[in-house]
């Protein structure tokens, strides 16, 4: 009797663990309060980010200067130097050389509001 009760408790836990480890798990959802991914997409087009980055839903560059930005929320680091957290990403978008003077990414004059919206869009990419 004890064995069947234990099996009944262990089976759902094992199923939950297997589901969590599956390759089809979704990327984390990161929301930036007050930011708008749709405005972020427009800002990405305005600033010409696709000149260096492949960006899902926007386009592919003619060169391989910057990394592709798909599944952005899954990245551990922004620019390879700061944790992929909203505040760090916004700071990076505003002035990348201030964070990493050796970066190839230039300061594009991105405003604080645009950086927040761009970050919101990047976190939606699959």
Tab-separated table of N, CA and C in Angstrom:
chain	number	residue	atom	x	y	z
A	1	UNK	N	0.810	-1.187	0.000
A	1	UNK	CA	0.000	0.000	0.000
A	1	UNK	C	0.858	1.257	0.000
A	2	UNK	N	1.931	1.248	0.818
A	2	UNK	CA	2.809	2.402	0.878
A	2	UNK	C	3.504	2.631	-0.458
A	3	UNK	N	3.861	1.566	-1.160
A	3	UNK	CA	4.545	1.685	-2.451
A	3	UNK	C	3.650	2.355	-3.480
A	4	UNK	N	2.386	1.987	-3.543
A	4	UNK	CA	1.493	2.596	-4.538
A	4	UNK	C	1.234	4.061	-4.213
A	5	UNK	N	1.171	4.405	-2.934
A	5	UNK	CA	0.979	5.800	-2.535
A	5	UNK	C	2.215	6.617	-2.916
A	6	UNK	N	3.395	6.068	-2.694
A	6	UNK	CA	4.640	6.740	-3.056
A	6	UNK	C	4.732	6.922	-4.567
A	7	UNK	N	4.370	5.891	-5.314
A	7	UNK	CA	4.380	5.989	-6.781
A	7	UNK	C	3.423	7.064	-7.264
A	8	UNK	N	2.277	7.160	-6.630
A	8	UNK	CA	1.287	8.171	-7.019
A	8	UNK	C	1.808	9.578	-6.759
A	9	UNK	N	2.677	9.741	-5.768
A	9	UNK	CA	3.236	11.060	-5.473
A	9	UNK	C	4.443	11.362	-6.354
A	10	UNK	N	5.248	10.369	-6.667
A	10	UNK	CA	6.474	10.570	-7.434
A	10	UNK	C	6.194	10.797	-8.916
A	11	UNK	N	5.223	10.109	-9.470
A	11	UNK	CA	4.939	10.206	-10.912
A	11	UNK	C	4.658	11.639	-11.367
A	12	UNK	N	3.791	12.407	-10.682
A	12	UNK	CA	3.556	13.787	-11.140
A	12	UNK	C	4.804	14.666	-11.048
A	13	UNK	N	5.618	14.444	-10.024
A	13	UNK	CA	6.850	15.221	-9.879
A	13	UNK	C	7.795	14.923	-11.038
A	14	UNK	N	7.937	13.661	-11.393
A	14	UNK	CA	8.801	13.286	-12.522
A	14	UNK	C	8.294	13.898	-13.824
A	15	UNK	N	6.985	13.875	-14.022
A	15	UNK	CA	6.402	14.462	-15.227
A	15	UNK	C	6.686	15.957	-15.283
A	16	UNK	N	6.546	16.638	-14.169
A	16	UNK	CA	6.830	18.069	-14.112
A	16	UNK	C	8.291	18.351	-14.443
A	17	UNK	N	9.199	17.568	-13.892
A	17	UNK	CA	10.624	17.754	-14.167
A	17	UNK	C	10.952	17.509	-15.634
A	18	UNK	N	10.384	16.484	-16.218
A	18	UNK	CA	10.621	16.202	-17.639
A	18	UNK	C	10.080	17.318	-18.525
A	19	UNK	N	8.938	17.863	-18.174
A	19	UNK	CA	8.363	18.967	-18.945
A	19	UNK	C	9.256	20.197	-18.857
A	20	UNK	N	9.771	20.485	-17.680
A	20	UNK	CA	10.633	21.652	-17.497
A	20	UNK	C	11.928	21.528	-18.277
A	21	UNK	N	12.390	20.315	-18.501
A	21	UNK	CA	13.647	20.097	-19.210
A	21	UNK	C	13.474	19.945	-20.718
A	22	UNK	N	12.262	19.987	-21.204
A	22	UNK	CA	12.048	19.764	-22.633
A	22	UNK	C	12.628	20.892	-23.465
A	23	UNK	N	12.970	20.578	-24.707
A	23	UNK	CA	13.549	21.566	-25.609
A	23	UNK	C	12.520	22.569	-26.098
A	24	UNK	N	11.263	22.315	-25.888
A	24	UNK	CA	10.229	23.226	-26.356
A	24	UNK	C	9.844	24.255	-25.305
A	25	UNK	N	10.578	24.328	-24.201
A	25	UNK	CA	10.245	25.324	-23.195
A	25	UNK	C	10.445	26.718	-23.781
A	26	UNK	N	9.594	27.625	-23.363
A	26	UNK	CA	9.609	28.972	-23.918
A	26	UNK	C	10.669	29.823	-23.243
A	27	UNK	N	11.114	30.859	-23.971
A	27	UNK	CA	12.099	31.746	-23.390
A	27	UNK	C	11.422	32.615	-22.341
A	28	UNK	N	12.197	33.159	-21.414
A	28	UNK	CA	11.607	33.963	-20.351
A	28	UNK	C	10.904	35.197	-20.909
A	29	UNK	N	9.868	35.630	-20.214
A	29	UNK	CA	9.160	36.843	-20.605
A	29	UNK	C	9.678	37.968	-19.725
A	30	UNK	N	10.258	38.972	-20.350
A	30	UNK	CA	10.778	40.123	-19.618
A	30	UNK	C	9.969	41.332	-20.046
A	31	UNK	N	9.346	41.989	-19.081
A	31	UNK	CA	8.515	43.153	-19.363
A	31	UNK	C	9.180	44.377	-18.754
A	32	UNK	N	9.258	45.449	-19.533
A	32	UNK	CA	9.815	46.709	-19.046
A	32	UNK	C	8.649	47.676	-18.890
A	33	UNK	N	8.367	48.065	-17.653
A	33	UNK	CA	7.225	48.933	-17.373
A	33	UNK	C	7.305	50.227	-18.178
A	34	UNK	N	6.207	50.559	-18.840
A	34	UNK	CA	6.125	51.797	-19.611
A	34	UNK	C	6.742	51.735	-20.992
A	35	UNK	N	7.429	50.654	-21.312
A	35	UNK	CA	8.060	50.519	-22.633
A	35	UNK	C	7.083	49.850	-23.594
A	36	UNK	N	7.260	50.125	-24.883
A	36	UNK	CA	6.357	49.599	-25.907
A	36	UNK	C	7.158	48.893	-26.997
A	37	UNK	N	7.029	47.564	-27.094
A	37	UNK	CA	7.767	46.826	-28.128
A	37	UNK	C	7.483	47.315	-29.548
A	38	UNK	N	6.259	47.747	-29.836
A	38	UNK	CA	5.935	48.241	-31.188
A	38	UNK	C	6.729	49.511	-31.494
A	39	UNK	N	6.817	50.407	-30.522
A	39	UNK	CA	7.650	51.611	-30.715
A	39	UNK	C	9.115	51.221	-30.818
A	40	UNK	N	9.513	50.176	-30.082
A	40	UNK	CA	10.891	49.698	-30.146
A	40	UNK	C	11.249	49.195	-31.528
A	41	UNK	N	10.325	48.477	-32.148
A	41	UNK	CA	10.547	47.992	-33.516
A	41	UNK	C	10.732	49.173	-34.463
A	42	UNK	N	9.892	50.192	-34.324
A	42	UNK	CA	10.010	51.392	-35.162
A	42	UNK	C	11.351	52.089	-34.933
A	43	UNK	N	11.781	52.158	-33.682
A	43	UNK	CA	13.061	52.802	-33.363
A	43	UNK	C	14.226	52.021	-33.962
A	44	UNK	N	14.153	50.704	-33.930
A	44	UNK	CA	15.204	49.869	-34.526
A	44	UNK	C	15.343	50.178	-36.010
A	45	UNK	N	14.219	50.342	-36.677
A	45	UNK	CA	14.246	50.690	-38.106
A	45	UNK	C	14.843	52.085	-38.286
A	46	UNK	N	14.408	53.043	-37.469
A	46	UNK	CA	14.892	54.434	-37.564
A	46	UNK	C	16.396	54.541	-37.334
A	47	UNK	N	16.912	53.825	-36.342
A	47	UNK	CA	18.341	53.897	-36.026
A	47	UNK	C	19.189	53.038	-36.962
A	48	UNK	N	18.568	52.239	-37.797
A	48	UNK	CA	19.313	51.443	-38.769
A	48	UNK	C	20.071	50.273	-38.172
A	49	UNK	N	19.546	49.690	-37.116
A	49	UNK	CA	20.228	48.586	-36.435
A	49	UNK	C	20.466	47.383	-37.351
A	50	UNK	N	19.597	47.231	-38.353
A	50	UNK	CA	19.713	46.099	-39.269
A	50	UNK	C	20.943	46.228	-40.176
A	51	UNK	N	21.612	47.360	-40.154
A	51	UNK	CA	22.849	47.505	-40.929
A	51	UNK	C	23.923	46.546	-40.409
A	52	UNK	N	23.833	46.203	-39.130
A	52	UNK	CA	24.837	45.313	-38.536
A	52	UNK	C	24.258	44.028	-37.947
A	53	UNK	N	22.969	44.023	-37.609
A	53	UNK	CA	22.351	42.884	-36.924
A	53	UNK	C	21.230	42.261	-37.743
A	54	UNK	N	21.141	40.931	-37.720
A	54	UNK	CA	19.961	40.232	-38.233
A	54	UNK	C	18.917	40.294	-37.118
A	55	UNK	N	17.754	40.852	-37.453
A	55	UNK	CA	16.715	41.054	-36.450
A	55	UNK	C	15.412	40.436	-36.954
A	56	UNK	N	14.915	39.397	-36.271
A	56	UNK	CA	13.669	38.769	-36.708
A	56	UNK	C	12.545	39.796	-36.862
A	57	UNK	N	11.842	39.697	-37.966
A	57	UNK	CA	10.731	40.601	-38.221
A	57	UNK	C	11.137	41.912	-38.842
A	58	UNK	N	12.442	42.159	-38.961
A	58	UNK	CA	12.905	43.424	-39.539
A	58	UNK	C	13.793	43.186	-40.743
A	59	UNK	N	14.835	42.370	-40.606
A	59	UNK	CA	15.683	42.101	-41.755
A	59	UNK	C	17.045	41.567	-41.393
A	60	UNK	N	17.853	41.379	-42.436
A	60	UNK	CA	19.212	40.856	-42.286
A	60	UNK	C	20.207	41.862	-42.840
A	61	UNK	N	21.366	41.978	-42.210
A	61	UNK	CA	22.376	42.917	-42.692
A	61	UNK	C	23.111	42.379	-43.911
A	62	UNK	N	23.764	43.272	-44.591
A	62	UNK	CA	24.606	42.857	-45.708
A	62	UNK	C	25.970	42.406	-45.226
A	63	UNK	N	26.238	42.568	-43.927
A	63	UNK	CA	27.532	42.185	-43.362
A	63	UNK	C	27.299	41.395	-42.078
A	64	UNK	N	28.371	40.921	-41.497
A	64	UNK	CA	28.293	40.176	-40.237
A	64	UNK	C	29.003	40.927	-39.120
A	65	UNK	N	28.730	42.215	-38.995
A	65	UNK	CA	29.404	43.020	-37.978
A	65	UNK	C	28.894	42.679	-36.581
A	66	UNK	N	27.585	42.749	-36.403
A	66	UNK	CA	26.998	42.469	-35.094
A	66	UNK	C	26.325	41.115	-35.078
A	67	UNK	N	26.097	40.570	-33.890
A	67	UNK	CA	25.460	39.252	-33.796
A	67	UNK	C	23.981	39.315	-34.160
A	68	UNK	N	23.413	38.186	-34.601
A	68	UNK	CA	21.964	38.140	-34.808
A	68	UNK	C	21.273	38.312	-33.449
A	69	UNK	N	20.105	38.928	-33.450
A	69	UNK	CA	19.448	39.251	-32.183
A	69	UNK	C	18.252	38.365	-31.851
A	70	UNK	N	18.133	37.217	-32.508
A	70	UNK	CA	17.028	36.303	-32.198
A	70	UNK	C	17.187	35.747	-30.778
A	71	UNK	N	16.073	35.393	-30.188
A	71	UNK	CA	16.030	34.833	-28.828
A	71	UNK	C	16.847	35.663	-27.835
A	72	UNK	N	16.678	36.957	-27.900
A	72	UNK	CA	17.507	37.856	-27.111
A	72	UNK	C	17.371	37.620	-25.603
A	73	UNK	N	16.181	37.313	-25.138
A	73	UNK	CA	15.969	37.124	-23.695
A	73	UNK	C	16.754	35.942	-23.137
A	74	UNK	N	17.162	35.014	-23.987
A	74	UNK	CA	17.924	33.842	-23.531
A	74	UNK	C	19.416	34.132	-23.344
A	75	UNK	N	19.873	35.258	-23.810
A	75	UNK	CA	21.305	35.568	-23.703
A	75	UNK	C	21.697	35.864	-22.262
A	76	UNK	N	22.869	35.451	-21.894
A	76	UNK	CA	23.362	35.719	-20.548
A	76	UNK	C	23.927	37.135	-20.434
A	77	UNK	N	24.524	37.621	-21.523
A	77	UNK	CA	25.191	38.923	-21.490
A	77	UNK	C	24.778	39.797	-22.664
A	78	UNK	N	24.890	41.090	-22.462
A	78	UNK	CA	24.695	42.078	-23.523
A	78	UNK	C	26.083	42.552	-23.934
A	79	UNK	N	26.374	42.474	-25.219
A	79	UNK	CA	27.680	42.900	-25.702
A	79	UNK	C	28.824	42.067	-25.150
A	80	UNK	N	28.487	40.946	-24.545
A	80	UNK	CA	29.510	40.076	-23.976
A	80	UNK	C	30.113	40.595	-22.690
A	81	UNK	N	29.550	41.691	-22.132
A	81	UNK	CA	30.196	42.289	-20.963
A	81	UNK	C	29.290	42.579	-19.773
A	82	UNK	N	28.001	42.811	-19.992
A	82	UNK	CA	27.107	43.122	-18.870
A	82	UNK	C	25.965	42.105	-18.835
A	83	UNK	N	25.454	41.797	-17.649
A	83	UNK	CA	24.350	40.842	-17.556
A	83	UNK	C	23.149	41.302	-18.384
A	84	UNK	N	22.440	40.364	-18.962
A	84	UNK	CA	21.274	40.686	-19.781
A	84	UNK	C	20.086	40.992	-18.875
A	85	UNK	N	20.119	42.181	-18.325
A	85	UNK	CA	19.049	42.696	-17.473
A	85	UNK	C	18.541	43.978	-18.126
A	86	UNK	N	17.255	44.310	-17.969
A	86	UNK	CA	16.716	45.495	-18.638
A	86	UNK	C	17.516	46.778	-18.407
A	87	UNK	N	17.913	47.057	-17.178
A	87	UNK	CA	18.646	48.306	-16.928
A	87	UNK	C	20.002	48.313	-17.629
A	88	UNK	N	20.679	47.169	-17.645
A	88	UNK	CA	21.974	47.082	-18.324
A	88	UNK	C	21.812	47.180	-19.835
A	89	UNK	N	20.771	46.551	-20.373
A	89	UNK	CA	20.527	46.621	-21.812
A	89	UNK	C	20.217	48.051	-22.232
A	90	UNK	N	19.393	48.745	-21.478
A	90	UNK	CA	19.065	50.138	-21.808
A	90	UNK	C	20.330	50.992	-21.791
A	91	UNK	N	21.161	50.837	-20.771
A	91	UNK	CA	22.417	51.599	-20.707
A	91	UNK	C	23.306	51.279	-21.903
A	92	UNK	N	23.376	50.008	-22.295
A	92	UNK	CA	24.175	49.591	-23.447
A	92	UNK	C	23.663	50.250	-24.724
A	93	UNK	N	22.357	50.245	-24.918
A	93	UNK	CA	21.778	50.824	-26.132
A	93	UNK	C	22.022	52.326	-26.219
A	94	UNK	N	22.048	53.002	-25.091
A	94	UNK	CA	22.272	54.449	-25.078
A	94	UNK	C	23.714	54.782	-25.438
A	95	UNK	N	24.677	54.061	-24.868
A	95	UNK	CA	26.085	54.385	-25.131
A	95	UNK	C	26.979	53.157	-24.938
A	96	UNK	N	27.031	52.265	-25.937
A	96	UNK	CA	27.841	51.045	-25.803
A	96	UNK	C	29.317	51.297	-25.476
A	97	UNK	N	29.991	52.281	-26.124
A	97	UNK	CA	31.412	52.491	-25.807
A	97	UNK	C	31.664	52.951	-24.370
A	98	UNK	N	30.668	53.543	-23.722
A	98	UNK	CA	30.842	53.940	-22.324
A	98	UNK	C	30.936	52.706	-21.427
A	99	UNK	N	30.307	51.613	-21.850
A	99	UNK	CA	30.345	50.371	-21.082
A	99	UNK	C	31.545	49.519	-21.485
A	100	UNK	N	31.819	49.468	-22.779
A	100	UNK	CA	32.959	48.700	-23.291
A	100	UNK	C	33.644	49.509	-24.390
A	101	UNK	N	34.714	50.223	-24.052
A	101	UNK	CA	35.399	51.061	-25.045
A	101	UNK	C	35.910	50.294	-26.264
A	102	UNK	N	36.045	48.976	-26.154
A	102	UNK	CA	36.564	48.189	-27.279
A	102	UNK	C	35.457	47.630	-28.179
A	103	UNK	N	34.209	47.953	-27.887
A	103	UNK	CA	33.112	47.419	-28.682
A	103	UNK	C	33.102	48.015	-30.091
A	104	UNK	N	32.613	47.236	-31.033
A	104	UNK	CA	32.442	47.732	-32.405
A	104	UNK	C	31.121	48.479	-32.544
A	105	UNK	N	30.248	48.363	-31.546
A	105	UNK	CA	28.942	49.017	-31.630
A	105	UNK	C	29.086	50.489	-31.271
A	106	UNK	N	28.703	51.371	-32.205
A	106	UNK	CA	28.874	52.804	-31.955
A	106	UNK	C	27.745	53.391	-31.108
A	107	UNK	N	28.006	54.564	-30.564
A	107	UNK	CA	26.958	55.341	-29.916
A	107	UNK	C	26.109	55.929	-31.034
A	108	UNK	N	24.860	55.504	-31.125
A	108	UNK	CA	23.964	55.937	-32.200
A	108	UNK	C	23.065	57.091	-31.776
A	109	UNK	N	23.291	57.625	-30.583
A	109	UNK	CA	22.453	58.719	-30.102
A	109	UNK	C	21.066	58.265	-29.678
A	110	UNK	N	20.951	57.030	-29.242
A	110	UNK	CA	19.656	56.481	-28.825
A	110	UNK	C	19.213	57.172	-27.532
A	111	UNK	N	17.981	57.654	-27.525
A	111	UNK	CA	17.448	58.312	-26.334
A	111	UNK	C	17.061	57.272	-25.284
A	112	UNK	N	16.881	57.735	-24.061
A	112	UNK	CA	16.454	56.848	-22.970
A	112	UNK	C	15.119	56.184	-23.318
A	113	UNK	N	14.158	56.961	-23.797
A	113	UNK	CA	12.837	56.407	-24.135
A	113	UNK	C	12.947	55.380	-25.259
A	114	UNK	N	13.711	55.707	-26.301
A	114	UNK	CA	13.886	54.757	-27.404
A	114	UNK	C	14.603	53.496	-26.935
A	115	UNK	N	15.601	53.649	-26.073
A	115	UNK	CA	16.346	52.487	-25.572
A	115	UNK	C	15.423	51.552	-24.794
A	116	UNK	N	14.529	52.111	-23.997
A	116	UNK	CA	13.579	51.281	-23.242
A	116	UNK	C	12.648	50.532	-24.190
A	117	UNK	N	12.168	51.231	-25.228
A	117	UNK	CA	11.277	50.593	-26.200
A	117	UNK	C	12.013	49.532	-27.019
A	118	UNK	N	13.247	49.835	-27.428
A	118	UNK	CA	14.049	48.858	-28.182
A	118	UNK	C	14.293	47.618	-27.325
A	119	UNK	N	14.646	47.829	-26.063
A	119	UNK	CA	14.864	46.696	-25.155
A	119	UNK	C	13.592	45.854	-25.049
A	120	UNK	N	12.450	46.510	-24.922
A	120	UNK	CA	11.178	45.779	-24.836
A	120	UNK	C	10.961	44.936	-26.089
A	121	UNK	N	11.288	45.480	-27.260
A	121	UNK	CA	11.142	44.713	-28.500
A	121	UNK	C	12.126	43.539	-28.533
A	122	UNK	N	13.378	43.791	-28.181
A	122	UNK	CA	14.386	42.723	-28.225
A	122	UNK	C	13.992	41.549	-27.335
A	123	UNK	N	13.385	41.835	-26.187
A	123	UNK	CA	12.984	40.765	-25.283
A	123	UNK	C	11.799	39.954	-25.810
A	124	UNK	N	11.142	40.419	-26.865
A	124	UNK	CA	10.043	39.637	-27.455
A	124	UNK	C	10.528	38.684	-28.542
A	125	UNK	N	11.763	38.825	-28.992
A	125	UNK	CA	12.243	38.053	-30.141
A	125	UNK	C	12.396	36.573	-29.816
A	126	UNK	N	11.932	35.747	-30.734
A	126	UNK	CA	12.018	34.294	-30.588
A	126	UNK	C	13.161	33.765	-31.414
